[in-house]
Amino acid sequence: MDRILELADRHHLTVIEDAAHALGTRYRGVHAGGFGKIAIFSFHPIKNITTGEGGLITHSDDPLETRLRMLRFHGIERDAWKRYGKSGNPDYDIETPGWKFNLTDIQAALGIAQLERLDEFNRRRTELVEIYREELKGIPGLELPGDPPYPHVHSHHLFVVKILSMDRGRFMERLADYNIGYGFHFPACHLLKYVRERFGVQRLPETERAAQAILSLPLFPEMDDADVSYVCSSVKTILKGSRGD
Ligand SMILES: *Cc1c(COP(=O)(O)O)cnc(C)c1O
């Protein structure tokens, strides 16, 4: 972030943080979302906490907030509480075309309850990652995620390994044989159909190499230690088989 902020400063650019994964993450003591002009967190079902769907925008810009509040609900500044609540005024005006992006009160209630459990969830994720790192270290053909060299708190949204010694598709089939779920985060953006058609095919060899090797192993707070050990021993068996020894 230091380098991004320095670059943005030099060129008068606005930094918008995609902090979708980063609830609970700190970089040199500062929580994600504390750097740019705006940051966006996701509460999609697979994120560290969820509201079913939805998210959160943090900012340090009051006029922007007024505009965001308006845009999220048809361009109407007055929400249902202001229009239908006690001594509310049912009148409204549309000041600008907007969307229907408002989080419902029911989702917000879920989010508040989830937020109270965030530290517990992230602590458990950290414990599970420690088991993964311990049990998977030094396995030929498997690369573990890097550990950043600067002071940080990681919220461990995903545990992404690289499969280097066998075809990733084949590896996934073998994981399924062991009844182990997996994820794929993320395909190379520049190779997606829309991006290719819109911007033309670019070659990004390092990105493509990484995109072909990455695989997310199961990681969620309800896993118990034995679940992680089962995944680790299965991964070892699969990779060992691939080497023919
Ligand atoms: C999940 C995710 C998003 C999108 O979040 P939504 O709540 O689905 O809009 C954006 N960026 C990253 C890196 C994500 O993982």
Coordinates of C-alpha atoms and ligand atoms in Angstrom, one line a residue, residues 18 20-21 41-44 46-47 53-55 157 186, ligand 1:
D18 CA -11.1 -3.4 -3.4
A20 CA -13.7 -7.4 -0.6
H21 CA -11.7 -10.0 1.3
F41 CA -16.0 -4.7 1.5
S42 CA -18.1 -7.6 0.3
F43 CA -20.6 -9.6 2.4
H44 CA -21.1 -12.1 -0.4
I46 CA -18.2 -16.8 0.6
K47 CA -16.6 -13.8 2.4
E53 CA -25.4 -10.5 -0.5
G54 CA -24.3 -6.9 -0.1
G55 CA -21.4 -5.0 1.1
H157 CA -10.2 -15.4 3.4
F186 CA -9.3 -16.5 -9.8
Ligands
LIG1 C1 -16.0 -11.1 -3.9 C2 -15.2 -10.1 -4.5 C3 -15.7 -9.0 -5.1 C4 -17.2 -8.8 -5.3 O1 -17.9 -8.7 -4.2 P1 -19.5 -8.7 -4.4 O2 -20.0 -8.5 -3.0 O3 -19.9 -10.0 -5.0 O4 -19.8 -7.5 -5.3 C5 -14.8 -8.0 -5.6 N1 -13.5 -8.2 -5.5 C6 -12.9 -9.3 -5.0 C7 -11.5 -9.4 -4.9 C8 -13.8 -10.3 -4.5 O5 -13.2 -11.4 -4.0

